[in-house]
Amino acid sequence: MTLSNRSSSSRSRRDTRLVAAVATAALGSSAIFVLIVGFLLKESWPALSTIGPARFLFDPAWRPTEGLFGLAPMLSASLAASVGAVILATPLGVASAIFCRHYAPPPIGWIHRWSMALLSGVPSVVIGLWGLTAIVPLIGRFEPPGASLLAGILILTVMITPTIALMSGAALDSLPDAYGRGAVALGLSREATLAHVLLPAARGGVAAGILLAAARALGETMAIVMVSGNVVQAPLSLFDPVRMLTANIALEMAYATGSHRASLFVSGLMLTALVIALAAAAWRLSGDHCHG
Amino acid sequence: MSVSWFRGKDRCALASIGRICAVYIAFFSSSLGHAADNRLVLTGSSTVAPLAAEIGKRFEEQNPSIRVDVQSGGSSRGVADARSGLADLGMASRAPNADETDLQFFTIARDGVGIIVNTNNSVRSLTDEQIVAIYTGKIADWSKAGGAAGRITVVNKAEGRSTLELFLHYFKLKGGDVKAHVIIGENQQAIKTVAGNPGAIGYVSIGSAEYEAGHGAHIRLLPMSGVAASVENVRSGSFPLSRPLNLVSKGAPGAVARRFIDFARSRSVHDIVESQFFVPVAP
């Protein structure tokens, strides 16, 4: 106490400096986000004002050079692939987290946890190349062409399972020991403890993991371009080749001009809005309101 | 104790912010510096880019003060960047369009586009009419095109790629006529897609296809109008589906760009051009 009293004036001055520096850095990084959204709005404005938002949803086809701007098939493909991947990855990820913490012998749990962490860092282009040379031909053997919504869902599942596993694991780790001990004291089995005490208590973190994973799935581009076929059509079957919004931007942006280019920015704006909505939901669910 | 710890942290935070700023300044000044005399920026066609990169490496060896920076992104980008001045030279894997009189095109090599199928496909040749029928969806099974029964997977290029332009132009098709099952961007992706699917048909640069087929990829090049799809026939000009590879500049190129163009068209890079299965143009 005496120590801090003696130096309080110099400390508060340093404090002020540090606060200023940290605040500048923080504002700078959030300003980048605002600038990106502003840039998207500015670039897509010519399309939004002259073509109108409704036509992007209701035009029958995507032929921007001929004046048709329907994004609905690609929006539905993006949603279908992300929802499919989340449905597959959630049980896998949660099960992997439970296995790691409660069932695996420590060395195996350790190896598994590390492999999940490494898998989450594998570049998407590498996973995409693997999908193109392994998954797509495998599906193509049963239902040509192989490049399809299903291939996209499987590749996205590989990419987002680690996110769900790591977030669920962190949520389970952060629970107070008392929960587990209390359950044991009440004579609950390990399965009952997990199902009725630990998982319900960790559900906020698990749900946040799922939403972050969904956001990553929606935004994934490189791997999706390689495996999903990129034909603009509504996904009516798992074996249909489809083009996702991100793939559309990646395939056409380099060549687009005028209203074609502006309408690609509209699809970017649409994606950003979806991802922001998911991130906001994840933020509310996780309950921890400053994770930086 | 706590005071000195705090002071250390404080200094540390400020120092790291300073470092970050320095990195940013270095980054921005380097990206602004491309107009400088000792740096040559080339952007454009993904077909020309690997060739230009190799020629650039040799050019740098002979001119140590010059850096050649090659970025791929399609012929349209090459033309647009040359026009806007973003690049010193654009790269375009096509002949000039009628509305591009403001630009100068320098042919550094020729390339052919070849039709590829999987090696397990028994079809040995297709007529132009059959190819058009396959790409427009009128023939959907290989048994109707002289092969064993099996569904055809049509592999097409994404809009804007010059290979697509050349293909559509040659077969007199419009973009909307093609009924594709898979749409891809780069040549490599087309080769991998066809190699992994026994029923697939696609089209890519003959240079890349011949190279990959010679290195074990499961693809076969089909002849066109009786002419084998080979580098040799593109060289002689007898292969119908071929195109020039160009460097593009807006008006007369600058001094460094001029030297690079002369170098890229000279005999001293023939081995590079040939090693990439393109055809040199210099005598």
GROMACS .gro file of C-alpha atoms in nm, chain B:
model
  283
  293MET     CA    1   0.842  -0.414  -0.668
  294SER     CA    2   0.506  -0.364  -0.828
  295VAL     CA    3   0.609  -0.021  -0.950
  296SER     CA    4   0.914  -0.137  -1.141
  297TRP     CA    5   0.715  -0.425  -1.287
  298PHE     CA    6   0.456  -0.180  -1.405
  299ARG     CA    7   0.710   0.055  -1.553
  300GLY     CA    8   0.865  -0.236  -1.745
  301LYS     CA    9   0.528  -0.343  -1.884
  302ASP     CA   10   0.450   0.015  -1.980
  303ARG     CA   11   0.773   0.059  -2.171
  304CYS     CA   12   0.724  -0.281  -2.328
  305ALA     CA   13   0.374  -0.192  -2.454
  306LEU     CA   14   0.490   0.137  -2.602
  307ALA     CA   15   0.789  -0.028  -2.766
  308SER     CA   16   0.578  -0.297  -2.929
  309ILE     CA   17   0.332  -0.039  -3.059
  310GLY     CA   18   0.630   0.148  -3.202
  311ARG     CA   19   0.750  -0.169  -3.371
  312ILE     CA   20   0.408  -0.233  -3.522
  313CYS     CA   21   0.400   0.122  -3.660
  314ALA     CA   22   0.747   0.075  -3.810
  315VAL     CA   23   0.633  -0.243  -3.984
  316TYR     CA   24   0.328  -0.064  -4.124
  317ILE     CA   25   0.536   0.226  -4.251
  318ALA     CA   26   0.781  -0.015  -4.417
  319PHE     CA   27   0.493  -0.205  -4.573
  320PHE     CA   28   0.318   0.099  -4.715
  321SER     CA   29   0.633   0.264  -4.845
  322SER     CA   30   0.731  -0.060  -5.020
  323SER     CA   31   0.388  -0.095  -5.180
  324LEU     CA   32   0.398   0.263  -5.298
  325GLY     CA   33   0.745   0.218  -5.437
  326HIS     CA   34   0.660   0.004  -5.737
  327ALA     CA   35   0.674   0.293  -5.977
  328ALA     CA   36   1.043   0.326  -5.888
  329ASP     CA   37   1.292   0.265  -6.165
  330ASN     CA   38   1.442  -0.054  -6.024
  331ARG     CA   39   1.119  -0.247  -5.982
  332LEU     CA   40   0.916  -0.405  -6.263
  333VAL     CA   41   0.560  -0.514  -6.180
  334LEU     CA   42   0.384  -0.762  -6.410
  335THR     CA   43   0.025  -0.875  -6.350
  336GLY     CA   44  -0.224  -1.080  -6.547
  337SER     CA   45  -0.277  -1.416  -6.714
  338SER     CA   46  -0.223  -1.724  -6.499
  339THR     CA   47  -0.083  -1.891  -6.813
  340VAL     CA   48   0.182  -1.628  -6.875
  341ALA     CA   49   0.269  -1.567  -6.508
  342PRO     CA   50   0.487  -1.878  -6.447
  343LEU     CA   51   0.676  -1.808  -6.771
  344ALA     CA   52   0.723  -1.441  -6.687
  345ALA     CA   53   0.838  -1.535  -6.335
  346GLU     CA   54   1.113  -1.763  -6.471
  347ILE     CA   55   1.222  -1.510  -6.731
  348GLY     CA   56   1.213  -1.248  -6.455
  349LYS     CA   57   1.449  -1.455  -6.236
  350ARG     CA   58   1.706  -1.474  -6.515
  351PHE     CA   59   1.656  -1.104  -6.593
  352GLU     CA   60   1.728  -1.025  -6.225
  353GLU     CA   61   2.046  -1.235  -6.235
  354GLN     CA   62   2.173  -1.031  -6.528
  355ASN     CA   63   2.049  -0.700  -6.384
  356PRO     CA   64   2.105  -0.728  -6.008
  357SER     CA   65   1.964  -0.381  -5.934
  358ILE     CA   66   1.622  -0.466  -6.082
  359ARG     CA   67   1.345  -0.662  -5.909
  360VAL     CA   68   1.076  -0.829  -6.120
  361ASP     CA   69   0.747  -0.882  -5.937
  362VAL     CA   70   0.498  -1.118  -6.110
  363GLN     CA   71   0.137  -1.159  -5.992
  364SER     CA   72  -0.122  -1.377  -6.163
  365GLY     CA   73  -0.492  -1.288  -6.187
  366GLY     CA   74  -0.614  -1.343  -6.542
  367SER     CA   75  -0.565  -1.167  -6.875
  368SER     CA   76  -0.841  -0.916  -6.808
  369ARG     CA   77  -0.659  -0.801  -6.496
  370GLY     CA   78  -0.336  -0.780  -6.692
  371VAL     CA   79  -0.494  -0.555  -6.952
  372ALA     CA   80  -0.676  -0.346  -6.690
  373ASP     CA   81  -0.360  -0.305  -6.477
  374ALA     CA   82  -0.148  -0.209  -6.777
  375ARG     CA   83  -0.411   0.047  -6.876
  376SER     CA   84  -0.446   0.195  -6.525
  377GLY     CA   85  -0.072   0.194  -6.461
  378LEU     CA   86  -0.099  -0.043  -6.161
  379ALA     CA   87   0.145  -0.270  -6.344
  380ASP     CA   88   0.439  -0.176  -6.563
  381LEU     CA   89   0.348  -0.461  -6.798
  382GLY     CA   90   0.026  -0.661  -6.822
  383MET     CA   91   0.024  -1.027  -6.922
  384ALA     CA   92  -0.250  -1.151  -7.157
  385SER     CA   93  -0.286  -1.498  -7.307
  386ARG     CA   94  -0.485  -1.373  -7.607
  387ALA     CA   95  -0.456  -1.150  -7.912
  388PRO     CA   96  -0.560  -0.784  -7.871
  389ASN     CA   97  -0.933  -0.706  -7.891
  390ALA     CA   98  -1.057  -0.446  -8.139
  391ASP     CA   99  -1.107  -0.183  -7.864
  392GLU     CA  100  -0.752  -0.215  -7.730
  393THR     CA  101  -0.574   0.012  -7.975
  394ASP     CA  102  -0.441   0.225  -7.687
  395LEU     CA  103  -0.225  -0.069  -7.579
  396GLN     CA  104   0.084  -0.230  -7.731
  397PHE     CA  105   0.104  -0.610  -7.739
  398PHE     CA  106   0.439  -0.794  -7.752
  399THR     CA  107   0.414  -1.167  -7.825
  400ILE     CA  108   0.671  -1.363  -7.622
  401ALA     CA  109   0.543  -1.717  -7.696
  402ARG     CA  110   0.249  -1.921  -7.831
  403ASP     CA  111   0.020  -2.160  -7.646
  404GLY     CA  112  -0.242  -2.414  -7.753
  405VAL     CA  113  -0.566  -2.508  -7.573
  406GLY     CA  114  -0.632  -2.881  -7.577
  407ILE     CA  115  -0.936  -3.094  -7.491
  408ILE     CA  116  -0.854  -3.342  -7.212
  409VAL     CA  117  -1.029  -3.659  -7.093
  410ASN     CA  118  -0.944  -3.918  -6.829
  411THR     CA  119  -0.699  -4.194  -6.932
  412ASN     CA  120  -0.967  -4.454  -6.851
  413ASN     CA  121  -1.189  -4.306  -7.123
  414SER     CA  122  -1.187  -4.520  -7.441
  415VAL     CA  123  -1.268  -4.222  -7.667
  416ARG     CA  124  -0.965  -4.136  -7.884
  417SER     CA  125  -1.099  -3.840  -8.080
  418LEU     CA  126  -1.402  -3.610  -8.098
  419THR     CA  127  -1.526  -3.396  -8.386
  420ASP     CA  128  -1.588  -3.026  -8.329
  421GLU     CA  129  -1.964  -3.097  -8.356
  422GLN     CA  130  -1.941  -3.364  -8.085
  423ILE     CA  131  -1.751  -3.129  -7.854
  424VAL     CA  132  -2.014  -2.858  -7.906
  425ALA     CA  133  -2.292  -3.114  -7.842
  426ILE     CA  134  -2.122  -3.232  -7.522
  427TYR     CA  135  -2.067  -2.878  -7.394
  428THR     CA  136  -2.425  -2.773  -7.470
  429GLY     CA  137  -2.570  -3.083  -7.300
  430LYS     CA  138  -2.708  -3.249  -7.617
  431ILE     CA  139  -2.478  -3.547  -7.561
  432ALA     CA  140  -2.481  -3.650  -7.194
  433ASP     CA  141  -2.340  -4.001  -7.213
  434TRP     CA  142  -2.009  -4.125  -7.355
  435SER     CA  143  -2.188  -4.408  -7.540
  436LYS     CA  144  -2.332  -4.140  -7.776
  437ALA     CA  145  -1.981  -4.013  -7.852
  438GLY     CA  146  -1.812  -4.343  -7.934
  439GLY     CA  147  -1.711  -4.445  -7.583
  440ALA     CA  148  -1.823  -4.688  -7.314
  441ALA     CA  149  -2.148  -4.602  -7.136
  442GLY     CA  150  -2.097  -4.349  -6.858
  443ARG     CA  151  -2.225  -4.006  -6.767
  444ILE     CA  152  -2.023  -3.713  -6.905
  445THR     CA  153  -1.898  -3.454  -6.658
  446VAL     CA  154  -1.848  -3.124  -6.840
  447VAL     CA  155  -1.569  -2.915  -6.685
  448ASN     CA  156  -1.586  -2.548  -6.780
  449LYS     CA  157  -1.383  -2.241  -6.686
  450ALA     CA  158  -1.514  -1.953  -6.475
  451GLU     CA  159  -1.630  -1.639  -6.656
  452GLY     CA  160  -1.353  -1.404  -6.766
  453ARG     CA  161  -1.075  -1.662  -6.811
  454SER     CA  162  -0.903  -1.623  -7.146
  455THR     CA  163  -0.897  -2.002  -7.200
  456LEU     CA  164  -1.279  -1.987  -7.184
  457GLU     CA  165  -1.287  -1.694  -7.427
  458LEU     CA  166  -1.063  -1.881  -7.673
  459PHE     CA  167  -1.269  -2.199  -7.638
  460LEU     CA  168  -1.607  -2.024  -7.684
  461HIS     CA  169  -1.474  -1.814  -7.971
  462TYR     CA  170  -1.337  -2.118  -8.156
  463PHE     CA  171  -1.656  -2.325  -8.116
  464LYS     CA  172  -1.883  -2.019  -8.174
  465LEU     CA  173  -2.062  -2.068  -7.842
  466LYS     CA  174  -2.204  -1.816  -7.596
  467GLY     CA  175  -2.130  -1.839  -7.222
  468GLY     CA  176  -2.491  -1.922  -7.141
  469ASP     CA  177  -2.499  -2.212  -7.394
  470VAL     CA  178  -2.255  -2.423  -7.194
  471LYS     CA  179  -2.419  -2.670  -6.956
  472ALA     CA  180  -2.132  -2.732  -6.714
  473HIS     CA  181  -2.121  -2.975  -6.422
  474VAL     CA  182  -1.803  -2.836  -6.270
  475ILE     CA  183  -1.670  -2.482  -6.306
  476ILE     CA  184  -1.304  -2.425  -6.223
  477GLY     CA  185  -1.057  -2.140  -6.218
  478GLU     CA  186  -0.699  -2.243  -6.288
  479ASN     CA  187  -0.558  -2.499  -6.535
  480GLN     CA  188  -0.424  -2.714  -6.251
  481GLN     CA  189  -0.769  -2.745  -6.099
  482ALA     CA  190  -0.911  -2.861  -6.436
  483ILE     CA  191  -0.635  -3.121  -6.472
  484LYS     CA  192  -0.692  -3.253  -6.118
  485THR     CA  193  -1.069  -3.261  -6.171
  486VAL     CA  194  -1.044  -3.456  -6.499
  487ALA     CA  195  -0.772  -3.685  -6.361
  488GLY     CA  196  -0.999  -3.779  -6.072
  489ASN     CA  197  -1.317  -3.842  -6.273
  490PRO     CA  198  -1.331  -4.111  -6.550
  491GLY     CA  199  -1.630  -3.940  -6.718
  492ALA     CA  200  -1.494  -3.587  -6.722
  493ILE     CA  201  -1.398  -3.370  -7.020
  494GLY     CA  202  -1.225  -3.035  -6.991
  495TYR     CA  203  -0.992  -2.799  -7.175
  496VAL     CA  204  -0.661  -2.650  -7.061
  497SER     CA  205  -0.337  -2.511  -7.199
  498ILE     CA  206  -0.160  -2.786  -7.397
  499GLY     CA  207   0.168  -2.692  -7.229
  500SER     CA  208   0.033  -2.765  -6.880
  501ALA     CA  209  -0.162  -3.073  -6.998
  502GLU     CA  210   0.133  -3.229  -7.183
  503TYR     CA  211   0.359  -3.164  -6.886
  504GLU     CA  212   0.114  -3.315  -6.635
  505ALA     CA  213   0.030  -3.613  -6.861
  506GLY     CA  214   0.405  -3.680  -6.893
  507HIS     CA  215   0.437  -3.670  -6.515
  508GLY     CA  216   0.175  -3.931  -6.439
  509ALA     CA  217  -0.152  -3.734  -6.428
  510HIS     CA  218  -0.443  -3.949  -6.551
  511ILE     CA  219  -0.537  -3.727  -6.845
  512ARG     CA  220  -0.523  -3.764  -7.224
  513LEU     CA  221  -0.515  -3.482  -7.481
  514LEU     CA  222  -0.752  -3.533  -7.777
  515PRO     CA  223  -0.658  -3.431  -8.134
  516MET     CA  224  -0.854  -3.149  -8.301
  517SER     CA  225  -0.959  -3.181  -8.667
  518GLY     CA  226  -0.710  -3.467  -8.701
  519VAL     CA  227  -0.418  -3.260  -8.570
  520ALA     CA  228  -0.257  -3.405  -8.255
  521ALA     CA  229  -0.263  -3.171  -7.956
  522SER     CA  230   0.110  -3.133  -7.904
  523VAL     CA  231   0.354  -2.855  -7.835
  524GLU     CA  232   0.515  -2.933  -8.172
  525ASN     CA  233   0.191  -2.865  -8.364
  526VAL     CA  234   0.131  -2.540  -8.177
  527ARG     CA  235   0.485  -2.435  -8.272
  528SER     CA  236   0.420  -2.505  -8.638
  529GLY     CA  237   0.088  -2.323  -8.621
  530SER     CA  238  -0.107  -2.622  -8.753
  531PHE     CA  239  -0.303  -2.678  -8.432
  532PRO     CA  240  -0.631  -2.491  -8.467
  533LEU     CA  241  -0.697  -2.401  -8.102
  534SER     CA  242  -0.391  -2.188  -8.020
  535ARG     CA  243  -0.315  -1.838  -7.900
  536PRO     CA  244  -0.032  -1.589  -7.850
  537LEU     CA  245   0.108  -1.505  -7.504
  538ASN     CA  246   0.155  -1.131  -7.481
  539LEU     CA  247   0.311  -0.865  -7.265
  540VAL     CA  248   0.095  -0.553  -7.270
  541SER     CA  249   0.195  -0.194  -7.215
  542LYS     CA  250   0.006   0.133  -7.235
  543GLY     CA  251   0.178   0.328  -7.508
  544ALA     CA  252   0.552   0.285  -7.548
  545PRO     CA  253   0.702   0.083  -7.259
  546GLY     CA  254   0.951   0.248  -7.020
  547ALA     CA  255   1.322   0.181  -7.041
  548VAL     CA  256   1.332  -0.112  -6.798
  549ALA     CA  257   1.011  -0.262  -6.940
  550ARG     CA  258   1.152  -0.229  -7.292
  551ARG     CA  259   1.466  -0.420  -7.191
  552PHE     CA  260   1.254  -0.690  -7.027
  553ILE     CA  261   1.039  -0.731  -7.340
  554ASP     CA  262   1.346  -0.759  -7.564
  555PHE     CA  263   1.496  -1.010  -7.323
  556ALA     CA  264   1.174  -1.217  -7.309
  557ARG     CA  265   1.161  -1.233  -7.692
  558SER     CA  266   1.531  -1.315  -7.733
  559ARG     CA  267   1.696  -1.653  -7.791
  560SER     CA  268   1.848  -1.645  -7.444
  561VAL     CA  269   1.518  -1.749  -7.286
  562HIS     CA  270   1.417  -2.018  -7.539
  563ASP     CA  271   1.508  -2.291  -7.294
  564ILE     CA  272   1.272  -2.139  -7.032
  565VAL     CA  273   0.987  -2.104  -7.284
  566GLU     CA  274   1.035  -2.462  -7.402
  567SER     CA  275   1.072  -2.603  -7.053
  568GLN     CA  276   0.718  -2.475  -6.987
  569PHE     CA  277   0.592  -2.633  -7.314
  570PHE     CA  278   0.523  -2.303  -7.481
  571VAL     CA  279   0.654  -2.211  -7.822
  572PRO     CA  280   0.914  -1.934  -7.870
  573VAL     CA  281   0.842  -1.670  -8.132
  574ALA     CA  282   1.191  -1.532  -8.203
  575PRO     CA  283   1.363  -1.675  -8.514
   0.00000   0.00000   0.00000
